[in-house]
PDB file of C-alpha atoms in Angstrom:
ATOM      1  CA  VAL A   1     -43.777 162.606  11.253  1.00 87.00           C
ATOM      2  CA  GLN A   2     -44.105 159.324   9.368  1.00 93.00           C
ATOM      3  CA  LEU A   3     -41.012 157.263   8.724  1.00 95.00           C
ATOM      4  CA  GLN A   4     -40.620 154.359   6.295  1.00 94.00           C
ATOM      5  CA  ALA A   5     -37.447 152.308   6.486  1.00 96.00           C
ATOM      6  CA  SER A   6     -36.304 149.880   3.810  1.00 97.00           C
ATOM      7  CA  GLY A   7     -33.235 148.085   2.559  1.00 98.00           C
ATOM      8  CA  GLY A   8     -32.837 145.281   5.055  1.00 97.00           C
ATOM      9  CA  GLY A   9     -32.123 141.734   4.049  1.00 97.00           C
ATOM     10  CA  LEU A  10     -30.070 138.600   4.531  1.00 98.00           C
ATOM     11  CA  VAL A  11     -26.350 138.955   3.856  1.00 98.00           C
ATOM     12  CA  GLN A  12     -23.130 137.213   4.734  1.00 98.00           C
ATOM     13  CA  ALA A  13     -20.530 138.460   7.151  1.00 98.00           C
ATOM     14  CA  GLY A  14     -18.347 141.074   5.479  1.00 98.00           C
ATOM     15  CA  ASP A  15     -21.050 142.205   3.074  1.00 98.00           C
ATOM     16  CA  SER A  16     -22.631 145.644   2.874  1.00 98.00           C
ATOM     17  CA  LEU A  17     -26.173 146.958   3.004  1.00 98.00           C
ATOM     18  CA  ARG A  18     -27.656 150.421   2.727  1.00 98.00           C
ATOM     19  CA  LEU A  19     -30.777 151.202   4.697  1.00 98.00           C
ATOM     20  CA  SER A  20     -33.017 154.021   3.575  1.00 98.00           C
ATOM     21  CA  CYS A  21     -35.612 155.997   5.488  1.00 96.00           C
ATOM     22  CA  ALA A  22     -38.221 158.162   3.813  1.00 95.00           C
ATOM     23  CA  ALA A  23     -39.734 160.790   6.074  1.00 92.00           C
ATOM     24  CA  ALA A  24     -43.047 162.516   5.626  1.00 89.00           C
ATOM     25  CA  ALA A  25     -42.618 165.716   7.580  1.00 78.00           C
ATOM     26  CA  ARG A  26     -42.883 169.364   6.669  1.00 78.00           C
ATOM     27  CA  THR A  27     -40.041 170.209   9.029  1.00 78.00           C
ATOM     28  CA  PHE A  28     -37.813 167.218   8.294  1.00 77.00           C
ATOM     29  CA  SER A  29     -34.652 169.266   8.142  1.00 77.00           C
ATOM     30  CA  ALA A  30     -35.200 170.488  11.700  1.00 82.00           C
ATOM     31  CA  TYR A  31     -34.880 167.041  13.230  1.00 90.00           C
ATOM     32  CA  ILE A  32     -31.857 165.152  14.368  1.00 95.00           C
ATOM     33  CA  MET A  33     -32.368 161.861  12.567  1.00 96.00           C
ATOM     34  CA  GLY A  34     -31.054 158.500  13.615  1.00 97.00           C
ATOM     35  CA  TRP A  35     -31.137 154.748  13.583  1.00 98.00           C
ATOM     36  CA  PHE A  36     -31.732 152.282  16.363  1.00 98.00           C
ATOM     37  CA  ARG A  37     -31.626 148.515  16.340  1.00 98.00           C
ATOM     38  CA  GLN A  38     -33.086 145.754  18.420  1.00 98.00           C
ATOM     39  CA  ALA A  39     -31.821 142.218  18.354  1.00 98.00           C
ATOM     40  CA  ALA A  40     -34.039 139.343  19.407  1.00 97.00           C
ATOM     41  CA  GLY A  41     -34.283 139.181  23.178  1.00 97.00           C
ATOM     42  CA  LYS A  42     -32.347 142.396  23.684  1.00 97.00           C
ATOM     43  CA  GLU A  43     -33.214 145.990  24.357  1.00 97.00           C
ATOM     44  CA  ARG A  44     -33.296 148.574  21.620  1.00 97.00           C
ATOM     45  CA  GLU A  45     -29.982 150.387  21.216  1.00 97.00           C
ATOM     46  CA  PHE A  46     -28.735 153.541  19.577  1.00 98.00           C
ATOM     47  CA  VAL A  47     -26.781 153.034  16.360  1.00 98.00           C
ATOM     48  CA  ALA A  48     -26.203 156.402  14.720  1.00 98.00           C
ATOM     49  CA  ALA A  49     -27.522 159.949  14.452  1.00 98.00           C
ATOM     50  CA  ILE A  50     -27.016 162.984  12.261  1.00 97.00           C
ATOM     51  CA  THR A  51     -27.766 166.631  12.893  1.00 94.00           C
ATOM     52  CA  TRP A  52     -30.054 168.622  10.623  1.00 85.00           C
ATOM     53  CA  THR A  53     -27.171 170.081   8.604  1.00 84.00           C
ATOM     54  CA  GLY A  54     -25.320 166.805   8.477  1.00 81.00           C
ATOM     55  CA  GLY A  55     -22.422 168.576  10.079  1.00 86.00           C
ATOM     56  CA  SER A  56     -22.276 166.268  13.072  1.00 95.00           C
ATOM     57  CA  THR A  57     -22.686 162.541  13.213  1.00 97.00           C
ATOM     58  CA  TYR A  58     -22.731 160.152  16.156  1.00 98.00           C
ATOM     59  CA  TYR A  59     -22.123 156.422  16.274  1.00 98.00           C
ATOM     60  CA  GLU A  60     -22.353 153.620  18.741  1.00 98.00           C
ATOM     61  CA  ASP A  61     -18.850 152.331  19.401  1.00 97.00           C
ATOM     62  CA  SER A  62     -19.316 148.930  17.810  1.00 97.00           C
ATOM     63  CA  VAL A  63     -20.281 150.413  14.428  1.00 98.00           C
ATOM     64  CA  LYS A  64     -17.737 153.224  14.210  1.00 98.00           C
ATOM     65  CA  GLY A  65     -15.672 152.928  11.071  1.00 97.00           C
ATOM     66  CA  ARG A  66     -18.133 150.478   9.511  1.00 98.00           C
ATOM     67  CA  PHE A  67     -21.437 152.373   9.367  1.00 98.00           C
ATOM     68  CA  THR A  68     -22.057 155.790   7.860  1.00 98.00           C
ATOM     69  CA  ILE A  69     -25.207 157.840   8.362  1.00 98.00           C
ATOM     70  CA  SER A  70     -26.183 160.521   5.872  1.00 96.00           C
ATOM     71  CA  ARG A  71     -29.214 162.569   4.978  1.00 94.00           C
ATOM     72  CA  ASP A  72     -30.761 164.309   1.986  1.00 93.00           C
ATOM     73  CA  ASN A  73     -32.917 167.127   3.283  1.00 90.00           C
ATOM     74  CA  ALA A  74     -34.143 168.041  -0.197  1.00 91.00           C
ATOM     75  CA  ASN A  75     -35.789 164.621  -0.511  1.00 92.00           C
ATOM     76  CA  ASN A  76     -36.516 163.925   3.165  1.00 92.00           C
ATOM     77  CA  MET A  77     -34.279 160.852   3.206  1.00 94.00           C
ATOM     78  CA  VAL A  78     -31.875 159.363   5.715  1.00 96.00           C
ATOM     79  CA  TYR A  79     -29.459 156.564   4.938  1.00 97.00           C
ATOM     80  CA  LEU A  80     -27.360 154.112   6.870  1.00 98.00           C
ATOM     81  CA  GLN A  81     -24.528 152.577   4.885  1.00 98.00           C
ATOM     82  CA  MET A  82     -23.391 149.435   6.647  1.00 98.00           C
ATOM     83  CA  ASN A  83     -20.101 147.872   5.622  1.00 98.00           C
ATOM     84  CA  SER A  84     -18.155 144.910   6.956  1.00 98.00           C
ATOM     85  CA  LEU A  85     -21.297 143.516   8.504  1.00 98.00           C
ATOM     86  CA  LYS A  86     -20.953 141.062  11.373  1.00 98.00           C
ATOM     87  CA  PRO A  87     -23.388 138.462  12.709  1.00 98.00           C
ATOM     88  CA  GLU A  88     -23.784 140.602  15.830  1.00 97.00           C
ATOM     89  CA  ASP A  89     -25.253 143.349  13.640  1.00 98.00           C
ATOM     90  CA  THR A  90     -28.300 141.145  13.113  1.00 98.00           C
ATOM     91  CA  ALA A  91     -31.336 143.059  14.355  1.00 98.00           C
ATOM     92  CA  VAL A  92     -34.416 144.975  13.360  1.00 98.00           C
ATOM     93  CA  TYR A  93     -33.279 148.463  12.409  1.00 98.00           C
ATOM     94  CA  TYR A  94     -35.503 151.456  13.057  1.00 98.00           C
ATOM     95  CA  CYS A  95     -35.369 154.950  11.670  1.00 97.00           C
ATOM     96  CA  ALA A  96     -36.193 157.752  14.096  1.00 96.00           C
ATOM     97  CA  ALA A  97     -36.659 161.504  14.202  1.00 95.00           C
ATOM     98  CA  GLY A  98     -35.948 163.822  17.067  1.00 95.00           C
ATOM     99  CA  VAL A  99     -33.157 161.584  18.287  1.00 96.00           C
ATOM    100  CA  ILE A 100     -30.986 162.389  21.266  1.00 96.00           C
ATOM    101  CA  PRO A 101     -27.613 160.914  20.279  1.00 96.00           C
ATOM    102  CA  HIS A 102     -26.225 158.094  22.407  1.00 96.00           C
ATOM    103  CA  THR A 103     -29.576 157.536  24.087  1.00 96.00           C
ATOM    104  CA  VAL A 104     -32.681 155.566  23.205  1.00 96.00           C
ATOM    105  CA  GLU A 105     -34.799 158.693  23.255  1.00 96.00           C
ATOM    106  CA  TYR A 106     -36.591 159.920  20.162  1.00 96.00           C
ATOM    107  CA  SER A 107     -39.726 161.751  19.154  1.00 94.00           C
ATOM    108  CA  TYR A 108     -40.867 159.557  16.270  1.00 95.00           C
ATOM    109  CA  LEU A 109     -40.045 155.970  15.320  1.00 96.00           C
ATOM    110  CA  GLY A 110     -40.753 154.222  12.052  1.00 95.00           C
ATOM    111  CA  GLN A 111     -41.403 150.571  11.429  1.00 93.00           C
ATOM    112  CA  GLY A 112     -38.322 148.425  11.368  1.00 95.00           C
ATOM    113  CA  THR A 113     -36.464 146.622   8.655  1.00 97.00           C
ATOM    114  CA  GLN A 114     -34.805 143.284   9.378  1.00 98.00           C
ATOM    115  CA  VAL A 115     -31.082 142.872   8.846  1.00 98.00           C
ATOM    116  CA  THR A 116     -29.717 139.362   9.161  1.00 98.00           C
ATOM    117  CA  VAL A 117     -26.008 138.664   8.852  1.00 98.00           C
ATOM    118  CA  SER A 118     -24.954 135.059   8.528  1.00 98.00           C
ATOM    119  CA  SER A 119     -21.505 133.840   9.510  1.00 94.00           C
TER     120      SER A 119
END
């Protein structure tokens, strides 16, 4: 499974960004997809995950109510809509497949996209 994340950038606190992840996988719809992030000097952390039907979603507590994960199985895409961004959301964001929600375990990890939120 190859994963390509995009959509990061430099924004101000309170702004929104939407991250996209394109997956090259014949069995994309079978995977629980998710996003992780890693801030400078910190360990990678779970952000959000979505089951293959999209029927269940999971979020890290600090992003609940602000971030929304979604997927488009027809086009092998996963999205992370990030609203009300805070400086503490600054990190490299990674798309992953085969995620175990609320852990840092995954089967495949894409390259990251930098999100920087200025105060």
